[in-house]
Short mmCIF file of C-alpha atoms (C1' of nucleotides) in Angstrom, two decimals:
data_model
loop_
_atom_site.label_atom_id
_atom_site.label_comp_id
_atom_site.label_asym_id
_atom_site.label_seq_id
_atom_site.Cartn_x
_atom_site.Cartn_y
_atom_site.Cartn_z
CA UNK A 1 46.46 -83.96 47.73
CA UNK A 2 48.13 -86.00 50.83
CA UNK A 3 46.91 -86.68 54.19
CA UNK A 4 49.52 -88.46 55.74
CA UNK A 5 52.54 -86.60 56.35
CA UNK A 6 55.29 -86.31 53.21
CA UNK A 7 58.11 -87.64 55.39
CA UNK A 8 57.07 -89.60 58.66
CA UNK A 9 56.04 -93.19 58.03
CA UNK A 10 56.39 -94.50 61.36
CA UNK A 11 54.57 -91.48 62.17
CA UNK A 12 52.38 -91.81 65.50
CA UNK A 13 49.21 -89.60 65.86
CA UNK A 14 49.59 -88.74 68.97
CA UNK A 15 48.51 -85.65 69.98
CA UNK A 16 50.73 -83.05 68.44
CA UNK A 17 48.61 -79.75 67.63
CA UNK A 18 49.90 -77.25 66.47
CA UNK A 19 48.49 -75.06 68.81
CA UNK A 20 51.40 -76.79 70.78
CA UNK A 21 53.96 -77.06 69.29
CA UNK A 22 56.77 -74.67 70.44
CA UNK A 23 57.07 -71.79 67.77
CA UNK A 24 60.73 -72.93 68.08
CA UNK A 25 60.05 -76.10 66.98
CA UNK A 26 59.78 -74.57 63.36
CA UNK A 27 63.46 -73.71 63.60
CA UNK A 28 63.87 -72.82 59.63
CA UNK A 29 60.95 -70.56 59.21
CA UNK A 30 59.65 -67.26 60.19
CA UNK A 31 57.33 -66.59 62.80
CA UNK A 32 55.14 -64.41 60.03
CA UNK A 33 55.39 -67.40 57.61
CA UNK A 34 54.29 -69.51 60.17
CA UNK A 35 51.49 -67.29 61.32
CA UNK A 36 50.55 -67.22 57.43
CA UNK A 37 50.71 -71.31 57.59
CA UNK A 38 48.11 -71.45 60.50
CA UNK A 39 46.02 -68.57 58.98
CA UNK A 40 46.16 -69.85 55.10
CA UNK A 41 46.30 -73.29 55.59
CA UNK A 42 48.28 -73.54 52.34
CA UNK A 43 48.19 -77.37 51.26
CA UNK A 44 50.40 -76.65 49.38
CA UNK A 45 53.41 -76.10 52.34
CA UNK A 46 55.61 -78.71 50.49
CA UNK A 47 58.37 -77.33 52.47
CA UNK A 48 57.76 -77.68 56.04
CA UNK A 49 59.31 -79.33 58.38
CA UNK A 50 56.90 -80.58 60.20
CA UNK A 51 54.06 -81.43 58.49
CA UNK A 52 50.45 -81.61 60.30
CA UNK A 53 47.51 -83.92 59.50
CA UNK A 54 45.72 -82.07 62.01
CA UNK A 55 45.76 -79.19 60.05
CA UNK A 56 45.36 -80.97 57.01
CA UNK A 57 41.93 -82.18 58.14
CA UNK A 58 40.92 -78.90 60.06
CA UNK A 59 41.52 -77.37 56.22
CA UNK A 60 39.25 -79.99 54.25
CA UNK A 61 36.23 -79.47 56.79
CA UNK A 62 35.86 -76.56 55.28
CA UNK A 63 32.55 -75.50 54.69
CA UNK A 64 32.40 -73.25 52.00
CA UNK A 65 32.92 -73.86 48.51
CA UNK A 66 33.83 -71.83 45.96
CA UNK A 67 31.83 -71.48 42.52
CA UNK A 68 30.79 -74.74 40.61
CA UNK A 69 33.69 -74.58 38.57
CA UNK A 70 36.53 -74.10 40.98
CA UNK A 71 34.45 -77.42 43.09
CA UNK A 72 34.98 -79.33 39.96
CA UNK A 73 38.44 -78.65 39.20
CA UNK A 74 39.01 -80.14 43.06
CA UNK A 75 36.92 -83.22 42.81
CA UNK A 76 39.13 -83.73 39.43
CA UNK A 77 42.15 -82.99 41.84
CA UNK A 78 40.72 -85.09 44.42
CA UNK A 79 39.93 -88.43 42.38
CA UNK A 80 43.44 -87.71 40.84
CA UNK A 81 44.92 -88.32 44.23
CA UNK A 82 42.92 -91.44 44.59
CA UNK A 83 44.50 -94.52 45.85
CA UNK A 84 48.18 -92.52 45.09
CA UNK A 85 51.02 -93.60 47.42
CA UNK A 86 53.67 -92.15 49.97
CA UNK A 87 56.97 -92.24 49.31
CA UNK A 88 56.90 -95.95 51.19
CA UNK A 89 54.66 -97.47 49.21
CA UNK A 90 51.96 -97.45 51.71
CA UNK A 91 48.25 -96.46 49.94
CA UNK A 92 47.41 -93.53 51.61
CA UNK A 93 43.61 -93.65 52.88
CA UNK A 94 40.63 -92.15 51.41
CA UNK A 95 38.62 -90.02 52.97
CA UNK A 96 38.38 -86.11 53.38
CA UNK A 97 41.09 -84.56 51.13
CA UNK A 98 42.59 -80.89 51.25
CA UNK A 99 41.19 -79.17 49.19
CA UNK A 100 42.82 -76.50 46.43
CA UNK A 101 43.60 -73.52 47.66
CA UNK A 102 42.59 -70.40 46.40
CA UNK A 103 41.74 -66.90 46.75
CA UNK A 104 38.38 -66.85 48.23
CA UNK A 105 38.82 -69.15 50.55
CA UNK A 106 41.91 -68.03 52.06
CA UNK A 107 39.70 -64.86 52.28
CA UNK A 108 36.67 -66.96 54.02
CA UNK A 109 39.34 -68.35 56.15
CA UNK A 110 40.81 -65.26 57.38
CA UNK A 111 37.27 -64.25 57.81
CA UNK A 112 36.41 -66.64 60.00
CA UNK A 113 39.90 -66.35 61.79
CA UNK A 114 38.76 -62.81 63.06
CA UNK A 115 35.44 -63.48 64.07
CA UNK A 116 37.03 -66.22 65.99
CA UNK A 117 39.52 -63.35 67.20
CA UNK A 118 36.96 -61.29 68.21
CA UNK A 119 34.67 -63.74 69.70
CA UNK A 120 37.72 -64.58 71.78
CA UNK A 121 38.67 -60.98 72.95
CA UNK A 122 35.11 -60.65 74.16
CA UNK A 123 34.85 -63.88 76.14
CA UNK A 124 37.88 -63.08 77.47
CA UNK A 125 36.25 -59.42 78.99
CA UNK A 126 33.50 -61.29 79.72
CA UNK A 127 35.91 -63.19 82.28
CA UNK A 128 37.69 -59.94 83.24
CA UNK A 129 34.34 -58.68 83.92
CA UNK A 130 33.62 -61.35 86.30
CA UNK A 131 36.98 -61.05 87.88
CA UNK A 132 36.97 -57.20 88.14
CA UNK A 133 33.25 -57.68 89.64
CA UNK A 134 35.23 -60.88 92.07
CA UNK A 135 37.72 -58.56 93.58
CA UNK A 136 34.87 -56.25 94.21
CA UNK A 137 33.80 -59.05 96.78
CA UNK A 138 36.77 -59.69 98.18
CA UNK A 139 38.48 -58.07 101.14
CA UNK A 140 41.28 -55.25 99.49
CA UNK A 141 39.62 -53.24 96.74
CA UNK A 142 40.89 -50.84 94.41
CA UNK A 143 39.88 -50.08 91.25
CA UNK A 144 42.84 -48.48 90.77
CA UNK A 145 45.57 -51.27 92.58
CA UNK A 146 43.85 -54.17 90.74
CA UNK A 147 44.68 -57.50 92.55
CA UNK A 148 46.80 -59.74 90.26
CA UNK A 149 43.89 -62.25 88.32
CA UNK A 150 45.49 -64.75 90.45
CA UNK A 151 45.63 -63.48 93.57
CA UNK A 152 41.90 -62.47 93.43
CA UNK A 153 41.13 -65.96 92.47
CA UNK A 154 43.35 -67.65 95.94
CA UNK A 155 41.87 -64.33 97.62
CA UNK A 156 38.67 -65.33 96.91
CA UNK A 157 38.88 -68.92 97.46
CA UNK A 158 39.94 -67.99 100.94
CA UNK A 159 37.38 -65.29 101.18
CA UNK A 160 35.07 -68.26 101.13
CA UNK A 161 36.66 -70.49 103.00
CA UNK A 162 36.96 -68.23 105.79
CA UNK A 163 33.45 -67.04 106.13
CA UNK A 164 32.40 -70.75 105.54
CA UNK A 165 34.54 -71.51 108.82
CA UNK A 166 33.14 -68.69 110.55
CA UNK A 167 29.53 -69.14 109.86
CA UNK A 168 29.85 -73.22 110.31
CA UNK A 169 31.58 -72.46 114.28
CA UNK A 170 28.12 -70.10 115.18
CA UNK A 171 29.99 -68.14 117.01
CA UNK A 172 32.49 -65.31 117.21
CA UNK A 173 35.33 -65.76 114.57
CA UNK A 174 38.46 -65.26 115.47
CA UNK A 175 40.75 -62.56 113.38
CA UNK A 176 43.53 -64.00 113.82
CA UNK A 177 42.62 -67.49 112.11
CA UNK A 178 40.51 -65.69 109.93
CA UNK A 179 42.84 -63.17 108.34
CA UNK A 180 45.94 -66.55 108.38
CA UNK A 181 42.86 -68.37 106.57
CA UNK A 182 42.45 -65.48 103.97
CA UNK A 183 45.77 -65.52 103.10
CA UNK A 184 47.38 -68.76 102.85
CA UNK A 185 48.86 -69.63 99.51
CA UNK A 186 48.69 -65.33 98.91
CA UNK A 187 52.17 -63.87 97.66
CA UNK A 188 54.40 -61.67 100.69
CA UNK A 189 53.19 -58.60 98.92
CA UNK A 190 49.38 -59.26 99.15
CA UNK A 191 49.67 -60.90 102.11
CA UNK A 192 51.01 -57.20 103.20
CA UNK A 193 48.06 -55.79 101.30
CA UNK A 194 45.63 -57.74 102.99
CA UNK A 195 47.01 -56.66 106.72
CA UNK A 196 46.97 -52.99 105.12
CA UNK A 197 43.13 -53.96 104.74
CA UNK A 198 43.22 -55.21 108.02
CA UNK A 199 44.83 -52.80 109.87
CA UNK A 200 47.46 -55.61 111.24
CA UNK A 201 50.72 -56.14 111.32
CA UNK A 202 51.39 -58.40 109.18
CA UNK A 203 54.05 -60.12 110.71
CA UNK A 204 51.99 -60.25 114.19
CA UNK A 205 48.90 -61.70 112.55
CA UNK A 206 51.45 -64.75 110.71
CA UNK A 207 53.51 -64.94 113.51
CA UNK A 208 52.61 -63.94 116.48
CA UNK A 209 50.41 -64.15 119.29
CA UNK A 210 49.65 -67.40 119.84
CA UNK A 211 46.17 -67.32 117.85
CA UNK A 212 45.81 -64.51 120.22
CA UNK A 213 43.91 -61.71 118.54
CA UNK A 214 46.04 -58.39 119.57
CA UNK A 215 44.33 -55.76 117.56
CA UNK A 216 44.97 -52.73 119.15
CA UNK A 217 41.59 -50.89 120.29
CA UNK A 218 42.86 -48.13 122.46
CA UNK A 219 44.97 -45.09 121.51
CA UNK A 220 47.42 -45.55 124.13
CA UNK A 221 47.79 -49.18 122.14
CA UNK A 222 49.02 -47.60 119.20
CA UNK A 223 50.71 -44.54 120.57
CA UNK A 224 53.34 -47.26 122.50
CA UNK A 225 54.16 -48.68 119.33
CA UNK A 226 54.33 -45.72 117.29
CA UNK A 227 55.07 -42.34 119.35
CA UNK A 228 53.83 -40.28 116.53
CA UNK A 229 52.35 -41.61 112.99
CA UNK A 230 54.89 -41.20 110.71
CA UNK A 231 57.20 -42.52 113.14
CA UNK A 232 57.44 -46.26 112.04
CA UNK A 233 58.27 -44.61 108.72
CA UNK A 234 60.39 -42.47 109.00
CA UNK A 235 58.57 -39.95 107.85
CA UNK A 236 57.21 -36.57 109.49
CA UNK A 237 54.65 -36.80 110.87
CA UNK A 238 51.18 -36.58 108.84
CA UNK A 239 53.73 -37.11 106.48
CA UNK A 240 53.74 -40.46 106.01
CA UNK A 241 51.22 -41.19 102.82
CA UNK A 242 51.18 -37.97 101.44
CA UNK A 243 53.78 -38.90 99.07
CA UNK A 244 52.19 -41.79 97.86
CA UNK A 245 48.83 -40.30 97.49
CA UNK A 246 50.26 -38.35 95.03
CA UNK A 247 52.32 -41.32 93.52
CA UNK A 248 51.11 -42.25 89.85
CA UNK A 249 49.31 -45.50 89.85
CA UNK A 250 51.32 -48.24 88.96
CA UNK A 251 51.63 -52.25 89.50
CA UNK A 252 54.65 -51.45 91.71
CA UNK A 253 52.56 -49.18 94.16
CA UNK A 254 49.42 -51.27 93.84
CA UNK A 255 51.05 -54.11 95.40
CA UNK A 256 53.73 -52.75 97.79
CA UNK A 257 52.44 -49.40 98.90
CA UNK A 258 49.56 -49.16 101.38
CA UNK A 259 48.89 -45.69 103.16
CA UNK A 260 48.52 -43.79 100.57
CA UNK A 261 46.10 -45.31 98.55
CA UNK A 262 44.14 -46.81 101.25
CA UNK A 263 43.96 -44.07 103.70
CA UNK A 264 40.98 -41.69 101.89
CA UNK A 265 38.57 -44.65 102.34
CA UNK A 266 38.28 -45.55 106.15
CA UNK A 267 35.10 -44.16 106.34
CA UNK A 268 33.69 -46.42 103.55
CA UNK A 269 31.03 -48.67 104.03
CA UNK A 270 29.84 -50.33 100.51
CA UNK A 271 31.93 -52.01 97.93
CA UNK A 272 29.45 -50.56 95.14
CA UNK A 273 29.32 -46.70 97.03
CA UNK A 274 26.09 -46.81 98.36
CA UNK A 275 24.33 -48.41 94.90
CA UNK A 276 22.27 -50.38 97.38
CA UNK A 277 21.88 -53.82 95.55
CA UNK A 278 23.95 -53.16 92.29
CA UNK A 279 26.77 -55.05 91.50
CA UNK A 280 27.71 -56.86 88.12
CA UNK A 281 25.61 -59.67 87.94
CA UNK A 282 25.15 -60.82 91.24
CA UNK A 283 22.49 -62.72 92.80
CA UNK A 284 22.94 -61.98 96.14
CA UNK A 285 24.35 -59.61 98.39
CA UNK A 286 28.05 -59.29 98.66
CA UNK A 287 30.16 -60.96 101.34
CA UNK A 288 32.39 -57.79 102.22
CA UNK A 289 34.05 -56.69 104.97
CA UNK A 290 34.29 -53.40 104.28
CA UNK A 291 34.69 -50.88 106.30
CA UNK A 292 37.60 -53.27 107.50
CA UNK A 293 38.91 -55.78 104.90
CA UNK A 294 37.71 -54.06 101.95
CA UNK A 295 38.61 -51.00 101.15
CA UNK A 296 37.13 -48.73 98.38
CA UNK A 297 38.21 -45.22 97.25
CA UNK A 298 36.87 -44.35 94.01
CA UNK A 299 33.48 -43.11 94.79
CA UNK A 300 34.18 -42.00 98.03
CA UNK A 301 31.25 -39.72 97.90
CA UNK A 302 29.35 -42.66 98.28
CA UNK A 303 31.40 -44.70 100.76
CA UNK A 304 29.45 -44.75 104.85
CA UNK A 305 25.88 -43.80 102.88
CA UNK A 306 24.68 -47.53 103.06
CA UNK A 307 25.02 -50.17 105.16
CA UNK A 308 23.44 -52.37 102.20
CA UNK A 309 26.59 -54.54 101.79
CA UNK A 310 29.66 -53.73 104.43
CA UNK A 311 29.65 -56.51 106.54
CA UNK A 312 30.84 -55.43 110.39
CA UNK A 313 33.76 -57.85 111.73
CA UNK A 314 34.75 -57.57 114.96
CA UNK A 315 36.90 -60.82 116.42
CA UNK A 316 38.44 -58.43 119.21
CA UNK A 317 36.38 -58.27 122.37
CA UNK A 318 36.34 -55.19 123.71
CA UNK A 319 36.18 -53.55 120.05
CA UNK A 320 34.21 -53.54 117.01
CA UNK A 321 33.56 -52.53 113.97
CA UNK A 322 35.44 -49.60 112.13
CA UNK A 323 33.11 -47.96 110.50
CA UNK A 324 29.42 -47.01 110.80
CA UNK A 325 26.48 -48.93 110.91
CA UNK A 326 26.30 -51.91 107.94
CA UNK A 327 25.04 -54.79 107.60
CA UNK A 328 26.48 -58.70 105.55
CA UNK A 329 23.62 -61.38 105.31
CA UNK A 330 24.06 -64.40 103.39
CA UNK A 331 20.85 -66.19 101.57
CA UNK A 332 18.41 -63.72 101.05
CA UNK A 333 15.57 -66.44 100.67
CA UNK A 334 16.24 -66.65 104.72
CA UNK A 335 17.19 -70.74 104.40
CA UNK A 336 20.07 -70.09 105.83
CA UNK A 337 19.82 -66.52 107.15
CA UNK A 338 23.07 -65.65 108.80
CA UNK A 339 23.98 -62.20 109.95
CA UNK A 340 27.11 -60.20 110.65
CA UNK A 341 25.59 -58.05 111.74
CA UNK A 342 27.75 -54.78 114.28
CA UNK A 343 25.92 -51.49 114.96
CA UNK A 344 28.06 -48.49 115.31
CA UNK A 345 26.26 -47.01 118.23
CA UNK A 346 26.78 -49.58 120.74
CA UNK A 347 27.02 -51.85 118.35
CA UNK A 348 25.76 -55.63 118.32
CA UNK A 349 27.75 -58.10 116.78
CA UNK A 350 25.41 -60.98 115.81
CA UNK A 351 27.56 -64.28 113.68
CA UNK A 352 26.11 -67.18 113.21
CA UNK A 353 22.18 -68.21 113.11
CA UNK A 354 19.64 -65.70 114.11
CA UNK A 355 19.37 -66.76 117.38
CA UNK A 356 23.21 -66.47 118.24
CA UNK A 357 24.29 -63.60 119.09
CA UNK A 358 27.39 -62.10 120.97
CA UNK A 359 27.33 -58.14 121.83
CA UNK A 360 30.99 -56.28 121.18
CA UNK A 361 31.22 -52.51 122.68
CA UNK A 362 32.21 -50.45 119.50
CA UNK A 363 34.29 -47.61 118.45
CA UNK A 364 33.58 -44.44 117.81
CA UNK A 365 34.65 -42.76 114.14
CA UNK A 366 36.93 -40.58 115.42
CA UNK A 367 39.65 -44.01 117.52
CA UNK A 368 38.48 -45.74 114.34
CA UNK A 369 39.94 -43.32 111.08
CA UNK A 370 43.34 -42.90 113.60
CA UNK A 371 43.13 -47.06 114.57
CA UNK A 372 43.32 -47.74 110.83
CA UNK A 373 45.52 -45.07 109.58
CA UNK A 374 48.15 -46.41 112.38
CA UNK A 375 47.25 -49.80 111.25
CA UNK A 376 48.01 -49.57 108.03
CA UNK A 377 51.16 -47.67 108.69
CA UNK A 378 52.48 -50.60 110.66
CA UNK A 379 51.70 -52.97 108.08
CA UNK A 380 53.61 -51.02 105.15
CA UNK A 381 56.95 -51.14 108.03
CA UNK A 382 56.06 -55.15 108.06
CA UNK A 383 56.95 -55.13 104.90
CA UNK A 384 59.60 -52.55 104.17
CA UNK A 385 61.24 -54.47 107.01
CA UNK A 386 60.32 -57.99 105.38
CA UNK A 387 61.58 -56.04 101.62
CA UNK A 388 65.06 -55.32 103.40
CA UNK A 389 65.84 -58.20 105.46
CA UNK A 390 65.61 -60.23 101.94
"C1'" DT B 1 68.01 -57.14 81.84
"C1'" DA B 2 64.74 -60.26 84.42
"C1'" DG B 3 60.62 -61.17 85.90
"C1'" DG B 4 55.79 -61.24 86.24
"C1'" DC B 5 51.51 -59.83 84.77
"C1'" DC B 6 48.29 -59.43 80.86
"C1'" DA B 7 46.32 -59.31 75.71
"C1'" DT B 8 46.19 -61.31 72.26
"C1'" DC B 9 45.91 -64.80 68.80
"C1'" DT B 10 45.87 -68.71 67.19
"C1'" DG B 11 44.34 -74.19 66.52
"C1'" DG B 12 42.57 -78.15 68.67
"C1'" DT B 13 38.60 -80.41 71.50
"C1'" DC B 14 33.86 -80.49 73.14
"C1'" DC B 15 29.34 -79.36 72.59
"C1'" DT B 16 24.61 -78.23 70.84
"C1'" DA C 1 28.30 -76.52 60.98
"C1'" DG C 2 29.30 -72.87 64.16
"C1'" DG C 3 30.17 -70.94 68.65
"C1'" DA C 4 32.54 -71.43 73.01
"C1'" DC C 5 36.28 -73.23 75.73
"C1'" DC C 6 40.92 -74.12 76.09
"C1'" DA C 7 45.70 -73.62 76.55
"C1'" DG C 8 50.10 -72.15 74.54
"C1'" DA C 9 52.81 -69.09 72.37
"C1'" DT C 10 54.35 -64.79 72.04
"C1'" DG C 11 55.38 -59.21 72.80
"C1'" DG C 12 53.91 -55.76 74.69
"C1'" DC C 13 54.38 -52.88 79.44
"C1'" DC C 14 56.18 -51.82 84.30
"C1'" DT C 15 58.89 -52.38 88.12
"C1'" DA C 16 63.37 -53.82 90.64
#
DNA sequence: TAGGCCATCTGGTCCT
DNA sequence: AGGACCAGATGGCCTA
């Protein structure tokens, strides 16, 4: 058997690995045939347009042998092939050789391939599980309306960055800046989704206010923006999101709708639905802005029970958390003990080190819910306006 | 129908 | 040698 390409005397052995071949680069081969060639690594593929030296090596590396007679036959075949010359008179180099493809070997190759496939599947499932865990601790979590993988990673990166900035600043964070950091590089739908979760009007935090947060903290403010609930969406009062609530979850809706999917979780607090201390493989408590940022409605019966993981975030003087008490901690070892902490009653905001605190008054739960709903509508309206203008 | 997202298969490479 | 990791290819699903 030959270990060099049959017809490429001047071939340079740059990496042209089989996996990198566009499938179409084997023009006369059906995909199934290509597949079978890849799987069985049939050395008898003399008709193949693109003989692949790597595949040849792969075949020879097969550690498993057939019975003794079979092996002897193969060795005899190899000896006969030694010192053969190719069409150009070049002596083929010695070394590992292709071994005769036998039915048994093909079967073993198939079995190994299937095992490798199973391992790869399992590995990817583990990766997806980890990604799902990540989704739970970044802003805007929803089990039914998942962020895409890439958006999850981007948002997580931005989230870490924004939190780092907040902590390093050691002072009350600026919501606008935080959200801007959070949304850097995100797609428009995801940006609006985040905005919806943050109860911000996306266009506002992206373009307006000169860095000043104008987070609406009063009913009057909202009423000025939206005379009645749903008016901004052209829906009847109280109707707005109900249709979305009943809509079948879909890829589309998970990207482009907000209120209907998120309104049920206004009072939710913990990303883990109150399962204190539980998070898949998580070492430290999740950095979560739940109650404002991360909204989860999959375990509504548990939401709000625990303040373990929710991070109160209030950047607006005069306005506190949007939900009940919770605590955010970094570095449970205490070496770098930060708290961002608000208490719902006479809410106290703590940011930075233990010695750095700022106190802010808070809202009652009723105004929280109202503001949240209106904020979501604002975000949705913003997005709808954006799509219409495109 | 195009485009986005995803799961899966696959072979090459790296590491133990 | 075998498993983990990686990236390309492919096809399915969904929505605009």
